[in-house]
Amino acid sequence: MSMGLALDVLLIAALLLTSWRLLEASDLFQAIVLFISFGLFLSLVWLRLQAPDIALAEAAVGAGLAGVLLLGTFKGLEPDFRKKQEESKPCRLDRPGACPTRVHYLAALLGVLGLAGILTLAVLDLPRSANGLTELAVRAFEPGGIDHLVTAVLLDFRLYDTWLELAVLVLALLGVLGAGGRHSVRGLEPPWDPDPVLVWLVRLLIPVVFSAAVYLLLLGGHAPGGAFQAGVILASGLTLLWLAGYRSVTVLPRGLWYGLVICGFGSIEVLAIFASVHPETPVLGYPPGFSNPVILALESLATLSIGVVLATLTIETLGGRERTPHYSGKGDRP
Amino acid sequence: MMEVLGRIMCLAGAFFFLAGTVGLLRFPDSLSRLHALTKADNLGLGLVAVGLMLTSDSVLAAAKVGLIWIVAMISGSTICFLLGRSMLAGMRRRK
Amino acid sequence: MNTFLLYSLAAVVLICLGVHGLIFRRHLLRKVMALNIISGGIFLLLISTAYRNGTEAADPIPQAMVLTGIVVTVSATAFALALIRRIHQDNPDADDDGDFGDRE
C-alpha cells in the first residue's frame, strides 16, 4: 500500500468517523464541535484531490463560518449547554397516527439502503479515467486573460453561476433578516461586553485580516484564491470588529449598506446590459481587450458584497442588543 | 541537507501534536486539557513551521509561513486565555 | 483501488449517512448538520470525478461548481438556522429537550 493510499484511507476514516459521531452524539455541543472538525478534515481531503481553492473555501466557510452560525444558534436555543439531549424520547404529538411508527422507520431505513445501492452502482459504472471538460473551457477563454483555471472558469466561462450565486447570498440575507423580524442589523450591539483581551487581539489582527483579504483577491488571478475566499475573510474581519465593539457593518448608513450588499450582483447585471447593447461583446462576456480590468473590478465588488452579506448574516445569527435606552441584556424583538 | 532537517522538524512537530492529543484524552479536567492542548499545539506548530520554512522554495514563501505561524500563535494563545476565562466563570457560576 | 474509486465510495457513504441522519434524528440543529454532510458528500463525488486524470491538473469546471455549491450551502444553512430560531421563539412552551420540532 503506497503512502498516498494510506493517507487517503486515514483521511476518509477520520471523515466518516466524525460525521457518524456527530449524528450519533447525544450532546449537541459536542456534535457542533465535531462538525467543525469534519469541515477541517474535508478541507484536507480537498487538498489531497488537488483542489486548493475549495480547501480554502471549506476551511473558511464550512469549518469556520458554519460552525460560528451553529454555535450562535445553539446558544440562542440552549443557554445551558451542559445539558444532554436524549434522542430516544417518545413522540409527543397528540393526534393518533401522527407519530412515526416502527414501520415508518423500517421503510426509511430500506429507502436509505436502496439509495446507497443505487449510488454505488452509479459510481462503479463511471469510467475510471476521462478527459473532463478542461479543453472545452480553455478554448472558450480569452487569450492572455487569467492564468488560474478555476478563477477563469468562475469569472469567464461560468459567469452566470457566479452571478446567481451572489443573488442566492442576497436572498439568504433577506430570509434571515425576515425570519428575525428586522430590516437591517443597524444599531446592534454585541451580545456581551467585549473582553479587553479580545479587543487587544482584534486591534492586532485586523490589519492582517484585511490585507489577507486583499491579498487573496489579487492572488486569484494566478494562484488559488479569488473573490469568494477573500469575501469570507473580509466577513470574519467585520464580525470580529463588531464583537470587539468597534464600528463595523452595524454603523453603516442604510443606503450604503444596501449598495454594498447589492453591488456584487448589480455589477454583473450592468455588465450583462452593456454586453447586450455593445455589438462586439458576447452574451454575458467581456468587451474584447478589456477583460482583465473588468474582471478585477467585478471580483472586487463581489468580494465586498460577499463580505458584507456574510458579516450581516453572522451578526444577525449571533444576536445582539438593541441600542435602546433601557436594555434587558438580550435582544429585544418587537 | 536542508530537506532532511526540514523533515526532522516536521516530524518533531507531529510528535508534539500527538502529545497534545494524548493530553486532551487523558486529563480529567477541562482546564488542564486546554492547557495541554494549547502548549503542545503551539510548540508543534512552531516546529512544523520551521520545517516548512527550511524546505520552502523561496524566501518569500518562507516569510509567508513565518507570518502564518506568528498569527496562529497569537490568536491561539489569546483564544486559549478567553476559553479558560469563560470556563472558570462557568465553574464559579455552578458552585 | 485507485484514488477516484476510494473517494467516490466514501462520498456515497457520506451521502447515505447524511440522509439517515436527516430522517432519523429529531433535533432540528442535527438535521441542519446532516444536510451539510449530504452537501459535503455530493461535493466529494464531484471533485473525485474531477481528479480522474490523475497526473494532469484537475478539471477546473467541477471545482468551480463546488465552490458555488459551498456558497449556496452556507446561505441555505444560515437561512435554516434563522428559521429554527424563529420556531424556537414562537414556541416558548416547548420542552427544554429541544424537541420543539415535533410540536404542532
XYZ file of C-alpha atoms in Angstrom:
533
model
C 0.000 0.000 0.000
C 1.578 3.252 -1.073
C 1.891 6.265 1.195
C -0.705 8.195 -0.739
C -3.257 5.437 -0.419
C -2.572 5.082 3.317
C -3.112 8.818 3.756
C -6.341 8.608 1.764
C -7.647 5.746 3.877
C -6.804 7.607 7.086
C -8.461 10.818 5.911
C -11.596 9.029 4.786
C -11.762 7.088 8.036
C -11.478 10.345 10.002
C -14.154 11.961 7.813
C -16.637 9.104 8.191
C -15.936 8.705 11.884
C -16.531 12.366 12.694
C -19.682 12.535 10.588
C -21.075 9.359 12.174
C -20.250 10.543 15.700
C -21.701 13.974 15.171
C -25.015 12.477 14.155
C -24.947 9.932 16.991
C -23.648 12.016 19.869
C -26.216 12.856 22.461
C -24.554 16.112 23.428
C -25.438 18.769 20.869
C -22.458 20.959 21.710
C -20.156 18.015 21.069
C -21.922 17.469 17.755
C -21.256 21.066 16.690
C -17.581 20.839 17.618
C -17.343 17.561 15.696
C -18.972 19.349 12.769
C -16.177 21.934 12.795
C -13.551 19.202 12.774
C -15.494 17.447 9.986
C -15.122 20.632 7.974
C -11.369 20.668 8.598
C -10.954 17.037 7.558
C -12.987 17.729 4.441
C -10.642 20.641 3.737
C -7.659 18.243 3.937
C -9.454 15.908 1.528
C -9.831 18.772 -0.944
C -6.089 19.396 -0.721
C -5.443 15.738 -1.414
C -7.681 15.901 -4.505
C -5.722 18.859 -5.924
C -8.430 21.438 -5.236
C -6.717 24.149 -3.147
C -9.335 26.831 -3.846
C -12.036 24.574 -2.438
C -9.807 23.712 0.505
C -9.513 27.430 1.308
C -13.246 27.927 0.952
C -14.147 24.852 3.004
C -11.802 25.773 5.857
C -13.150 29.313 5.945
C -16.828 28.590 5.378
C -17.593 25.006 6.234
C -15.452 24.809 9.319
C -15.347 28.453 10.323
C -18.479 30.297 9.337
C -20.955 27.434 9.527
C -19.521 26.461 12.908
C -19.954 30.003 14.195
C -23.527 30.140 12.887
C -24.354 26.797 14.510
C -22.789 27.802 17.824
C -24.630 31.114 17.795
C -27.957 29.432 17.123
C -27.230 26.806 19.742
C -26.519 29.485 22.301
C -29.849 31.107 21.488
C -31.682 27.820 21.939
C -29.972 26.247 24.916
C -28.485 28.677 27.439
C -27.048 25.817 29.474
C -25.029 23.731 27.078
C -24.080 21.082 29.583
C -27.495 19.509 29.498
C -27.541 16.387 27.401
C -30.256 15.984 24.841
C -31.613 12.494 24.552
C -32.901 11.333 21.247
C -34.978 8.408 22.422
C -37.877 10.304 23.946
C -41.330 9.235 22.795
C -43.086 11.358 20.249
C -45.404 13.887 21.856
C -47.836 14.796 19.141
C -51.413 14.464 20.329
C -53.266 13.263 17.281
C -53.411 9.472 16.832
C -51.349 8.207 13.947
C -49.203 11.342 13.792
C -46.075 9.832 15.308
C -43.772 7.733 13.113
C -44.065 4.052 13.980
C -41.635 1.217 13.600
C -42.966 0.530 10.088
C -42.134 4.074 9.043
C -38.606 3.777 10.399
C -38.116 0.445 8.665
C -39.331 1.870 5.372
C -36.986 4.838 5.746
C -34.074 2.521 6.508
C -34.844 0.446 3.432
C -35.006 3.647 1.419
C -31.584 4.746 2.633
C -30.093 1.331 1.854
C -31.672 1.456 -1.580
C -30.156 4.886 -2.138
C -26.777 3.537 -1.097
C -27.096 0.660 -3.541
C -28.134 2.851 -6.446
C -25.360 5.374 -5.816
C -22.738 2.636 -5.504
C -23.829 1.108 -8.790
C -23.733 4.523 -10.438
C -20.245 5.221 -9.108
C -18.921 1.843 -10.204
C -20.397 2.490 -13.614
C -18.448 5.711 -14.163
C -15.456 5.468 -16.499
C -12.266 5.225 -14.498
C -10.460 7.887 -16.425
C -11.834 10.525 -18.677
C -10.595 13.770 -20.080
C -13.060 16.050 -18.465
C -14.102 19.457 -19.652
C -10.784 21.245 -19.337
C -10.105 21.614 -23.057
C -13.610 22.816 -23.694
C -13.231 25.523 -21.081
C -9.738 26.553 -22.130
C -10.890 27.018 -25.705
C -13.580 29.453 -24.580
C -11.276 31.732 -22.578
C -9.930 34.966 -23.843
C -6.236 34.763 -24.671
C -3.989 36.499 -22.210
C -6.647 36.540 -19.535
C -6.478 34.953 -16.138
C -3.877 32.267 -15.555
C -5.542 30.321 -12.821
C -8.066 27.961 -14.367
C -10.635 27.830 -11.589
C -10.903 31.605 -11.312
C -11.092 31.868 -15.065
C -13.937 29.350 -15.137
C -15.767 31.147 -12.345
C -15.495 34.557 -13.908
C -15.377 33.874 -17.617
C -16.772 30.538 -18.664
C -19.420 30.247 -15.957
C -20.041 33.862 -15.077
C -23.738 33.014 -14.990
C -23.164 30.715 -11.990
C -21.228 33.368 -10.101
C -23.906 35.940 -10.863
C -26.679 33.788 -9.483
C -24.555 32.673 -6.537
C -24.350 36.316 -5.490
C -28.120 36.524 -5.880
C -28.542 33.475 -3.623
C -26.488 35.219 -0.956
C -28.746 38.272 -1.101
C -31.844 36.071 -0.960
C -30.486 34.241 2.077
C -29.852 37.605 3.726
C -33.444 38.618 3.035
C -34.656 35.335 4.503
C -32.541 35.585 7.648
C -33.479 39.185 8.333
C -37.117 38.457 7.604
C -37.214 35.440 9.892
C -35.646 37.579 12.590
C -38.189 40.306 12.073
C -35.884 43.201 11.380
C -34.941 45.325 8.394
C -31.213 45.535 8.948
C -28.620 44.991 11.622
C -28.084 48.704 12.063
C -27.590 49.645 15.654
C -26.998 46.188 17.080
C -24.534 45.985 19.929
C -22.502 42.863 20.662
C -24.420 40.430 22.881
C -21.829 40.584 25.651
C -19.377 43.232 26.768
C -16.155 42.905 24.808
C -13.334 41.313 26.734
C -10.255 43.607 26.821
C -8.029 40.748 25.705
C -10.287 40.176 22.694
C -10.123 43.894 21.923
C -6.315 43.736 22.027
C -6.271 40.708 19.737
C -8.646 42.348 17.290
C -6.593 45.528 17.192
C -3.527 43.428 16.420
C -5.141 41.157 13.857
C -7.486 43.398 11.902
C -4.767 44.849 9.631
C -3.582 41.308 8.958
C -7.121 40.131 8.205
C -7.931 42.930 5.803
C -4.618 42.705 3.987
C -5.059 38.929 3.748
C -8.430 39.529 2.111
C -6.960 41.943 -0.429
C -4.017 39.588 -0.997
C -6.286 36.604 -1.676
C -8.383 38.703 -4.032
C -5.386 39.795 -6.077
C -3.875 36.322 -5.906
C -6.910 34.758 -7.550
C -5.628 35.706 -10.955
C -2.681 33.330 -10.982
C -2.887 31.111 -7.904
C -5.540 29.556 -5.668
C -7.624 32.304 -4.199
C -10.219 34.616 -5.572
C -13.225 36.681 -4.707
C -15.086 34.195 -2.572
C -12.261 33.296 -0.201
C -11.348 36.971 0.146
C -15.002 37.779 0.829
C -15.246 35.223 3.616
C -12.108 36.560 5.285
C -13.493 40.066 4.991
C -16.722 38.885 6.605
C -14.868 37.309 9.516
C -12.866 40.515 9.975
C -16.037 42.594 10.047
C -17.647 40.220 12.553
C -14.571 40.355 14.780
C -14.652 44.133 14.665
C -18.268 44.090 15.759
C -17.593 41.616 18.567
C -14.795 43.811 19.870
C -17.106 46.782 19.992
C -15.632 48.736 17.114
C -17.537 50.217 14.192
C -18.480 47.606 11.657
C -21.376 46.718 9.418
C -23.794 47.858 12.109
C -22.957 51.550 11.774
C -23.252 51.772 8.014
C -25.970 54.138 6.812
C -28.743 52.202 5.263
C -28.166 53.329 1.693
C -24.508 52.410 1.822
C -25.326 49.009 3.284
C -27.896 48.329 0.568
C -25.361 49.380 -2.026
C -22.637 47.125 -0.669
C -24.976 44.151 -0.434
C -26.213 44.508 -3.992
C -23.038 45.720 -5.705
C -21.697 42.242 -6.471
C -24.857 41.095 -8.184
C -25.516 44.508 -9.644
C -22.104 44.898 -11.257
C -22.563 41.714 -13.285
C -26.057 42.943 -14.143
C -24.517 46.145 -15.507
C -22.033 44.079 -17.488
C -24.865 41.960 -18.913
C -26.781 45.053 -20.002
C -23.626 46.520 -21.507
C -22.910 43.259 -23.338
C -26.395 43.162 -24.795
C -26.034 46.695 -26.121
C -22.413 46.695 -27.306
C -22.123 44.947 -30.658
C -18.794 43.168 -30.201
C -19.294 41.718 -26.743
C -20.569 38.150 -26.457
C -23.572 37.350 -24.274
C -22.540 37.748 -20.645
C -18.978 38.164 -21.815
C -16.369 40.829 -21.635
C -15.597 43.627 -24.085
C -12.699 42.376 -26.177
C -9.373 43.596 -24.844
C -10.846 44.901 -21.597
C -11.354 41.613 -19.845
C -8.651 41.937 -17.205
C -9.615 45.273 -15.637
C -13.313 44.446 -15.838
C -12.703 41.074 -14.198
C -10.716 42.707 -11.418
C -13.465 45.257 -10.854
C -16.122 42.537 -10.778
C -14.076 40.451 -8.363
C -13.518 43.395 -6.012
C -17.199 44.281 -5.924
C -18.096 40.636 -5.430
C -15.667 40.430 -2.501
C -17.230 43.487 -0.886
C -20.686 42.070 -1.414
C -19.859 38.631 -0.048
C -18.075 40.142 2.938
C -20.881 42.475 3.910
C -23.623 39.877 3.343
C -21.888 37.141 5.321
C -20.976 39.564 8.100
C -24.585 40.693 8.356
C -25.758 37.067 8.394
C -23.321 36.197 11.164
C -24.155 39.269 13.251
C -27.858 38.554 12.909
C -27.377 34.902 13.877
C -25.169 35.702 16.857
C -27.857 38.049 18.073
C -27.285 41.402 19.622
C -28.683 44.002 21.899
C -30.556 46.901 20.518
C -29.155 50.267 21.424
C -32.254 51.213 23.418
C -32.179 53.453 26.499
C -33.258 50.564 28.707
C -31.874 47.190 27.709
C -32.693 43.893 29.258
C -29.432 42.310 28.241
C -30.927 40.171 25.480
C -32.072 41.161 22.005
C -35.421 42.879 22.142
C -37.735 41.940 19.331
C -40.993 43.855 18.791
C 20.739 18.787 3.991
C 18.021 21.407 4.449
C 15.459 18.889 3.256
C 16.455 16.344 5.885
C 16.484 18.944 8.645
C 13.102 20.244 7.500
C 11.585 16.796 7.595
C 13.003 16.097 11.041
C 11.432 19.341 12.275
C 8.084 18.417 10.788
C 8.227 15.009 12.433
C 9.107 16.585 15.772
C 6.158 18.938 15.384
C 3.895 15.996 14.646
C 5.165 14.282 17.794
C 4.227 17.309 19.886
C 0.775 17.411 18.301
C 0.407 13.770 19.256
C 1.488 14.560 22.813
C -1.108 17.315 22.982
C -3.813 14.936 21.779
C -2.812 12.382 24.407
C -3.147 15.139 26.988
C -6.581 16.002 25.596
C -7.716 12.426 26.024
C -6.152 11.673 29.390
C -6.521 14.778 31.509
C -9.520 14.825 33.810
C -10.473 18.467 33.782
C -11.384 20.933 31.021
C -8.832 23.494 32.166
C -5.932 21.060 32.228
C -6.932 19.723 28.833
C -6.958 23.264 27.485
C -3.524 23.870 28.958
C -2.014 20.718 27.485
C -3.569 21.267 24.090
C -2.535 24.898 23.710
C 1.038 24.492 24.901
C 1.754 21.375 22.874
C -0.022 22.636 19.777
C 1.812 25.949 19.768
C 5.145 24.187 20.028
C 4.170 21.627 17.428
C 3.014 24.332 15.046
C 6.273 26.208 15.531
C 8.361 23.142 14.708
C 6.242 22.310 11.652
C 6.522 25.938 10.509
C 10.320 25.881 10.906
C 10.445 22.633 8.970
C 8.354 24.137 6.178
C 10.495 27.246 6.117
C 13.610 25.130 5.674
C 12.136 23.199 2.744
C 10.426 26.094 1.015
C 11.273 27.286 -2.466
C 11.874 30.961 -1.948
C 12.495 33.465 0.818
C 9.057 34.976 0.163
C 7.327 31.636 0.765
C 9.334 31.119 3.966
C 8.376 34.601 5.130
C 4.722 33.820 4.462
C 4.958 30.628 6.520
C 6.606 32.611 9.302
C 3.817 35.175 9.255
C 1.202 32.425 9.369
C 2.970 30.910 12.356
C 3.064 34.203 14.242
C -0.613 34.950 13.580
C -1.671 31.413 14.537
C 0.373 31.551 17.728
C -1.005 34.933 18.803
C -4.607 34.061 18.097
C -4.251 30.559 19.541
C -2.854 31.818 22.822
C -5.456 34.545 23.126
C -8.267 32.118 22.400
C -6.850 29.742 24.996
C -6.967 32.544 27.537
C -10.516 33.553 26.613
C -11.706 29.949 26.722
C -10.054 29.424 30.085
C -11.630 32.537 31.497
C -15.106 31.569 30.328
C -14.611 28.022 31.670
C -13.602 29.473 35.024
C -16.616 31.769 35.046
C -18.824 28.790 34.266
C -17.304 26.773 37.083
C -17.743 29.634 39.544
C -21.363 30.067 38.456
C -22.071 26.428 39.126
C -20.609 26.434 42.649
C -8.349 0.512 -5.876
C -7.396 3.886 -7.242
C -7.983 7.223 -5.574
C -11.045 8.097 -7.614
C -12.944 4.960 -6.635
C -11.958 5.249 -2.993
C -13.189 8.814 -2.672
C -16.341 8.211 -4.716
C -17.385 5.336 -2.472
C -16.578 7.429 0.581
C -18.797 10.155 -0.877
C -21.632 7.636 -1.273
C -21.243 6.600 2.368
C -21.291 10.248 3.436
C -24.447 10.945 1.454
C -26.218 7.949 2.934
C -25.042 8.828 6.452
C -26.409 12.307 5.942
C -29.769 11.096 4.628
C -30.027 8.638 7.517
C -29.272 11.421 9.982
C -31.762 13.738 8.313
C -34.573 11.195 8.667
C -33.782 9.600 11.983
C -32.512 12.454 14.161
C -35.169 14.682 15.636
C -33.385 17.785 16.834
C -33.577 20.438 14.132
C -29.956 21.540 14.516
C -28.830 17.993 13.892
C -30.942 17.894 10.750
C -29.191 21.032 9.526
C -25.817 19.417 10.168
C -26.987 16.281 8.333
C -27.878 18.459 5.345
C -24.372 19.902 5.382
C -22.920 16.391 5.468
C -25.015 15.443 2.432
C -23.684 18.520 0.627
C -20.127 17.561 1.562
C -20.679 14.080 0.173
C -22.048 15.398 -3.115
C -19.119 17.793 -3.481
C -16.716 14.947 -2.753
C -18.307 12.919 -5.534
C -17.980 15.836 -7.954
C -14.364 16.565 -7.107
C -13.333 12.937 -7.218
C -14.620 12.802 -10.781
C -12.610 15.956 -11.479
C -9.497 14.224 -10.160
C -9.813 11.308 -12.522
C -6.982 12.282 -14.818
C -4.514 11.564 -12.049
C -1.264 13.057 -13.187
C -2.601 16.024 -15.097
C -4.111 19.054 -13.454
C -7.547 18.571 -12.013
C -10.554 19.560 -14.065
C -11.486 23.127 -13.131
C -15.167 23.087 -14.018
C -16.415 20.758 -11.267
C -14.194 22.711 -8.885
C -15.903 25.953 -9.844
C -19.287 24.279 -9.454
C -18.372 23.020 -5.999
C -17.141 26.464 -4.960
C -20.514 27.894 -5.962
C -22.156 24.976 -4.180
C -20.343 25.754 -0.936
C -21.635 29.333 -1.040
C -25.177 28.146 -1.670
C -24.916 25.575 1.132
C -23.787 28.133 3.677
C -26.550 30.528 2.600
C -29.160 27.811 2.978
C -27.697 26.808 6.355
C -27.874 30.393 7.593
C -31.495 30.659 6.489
C -32.393 27.313 8.068
C -30.793 28.392 11.350
C -32.739 31.657 11.291
C -35.940 29.681 10.800
C -35.010 27.396 13.705
C -34.506 30.399 15.957
C -37.860 31.780 14.907
C -39.581 28.436 15.562
C -37.981 28.370 18.991
C -39.082 31.920 19.719
C -42.664 31.282 18.687
C -42.968 28.051 20.721
C -41.556 29.005 24.097
C -43.620 26.336 25.819
C -41.761 23.522 24.085
C -39.852 21.210 26.369
C -36.281 22.099 27.186
C -35.047 18.982 25.488
C -35.153 20.853 22.225
C -37.934 18.666 20.934
C -39.913 21.649 19.734
C -39.620 20.306 16.196
C -42.361 17.837 16.930
C -44.913 20.294 18.281
C -47.907 21.095 16.136
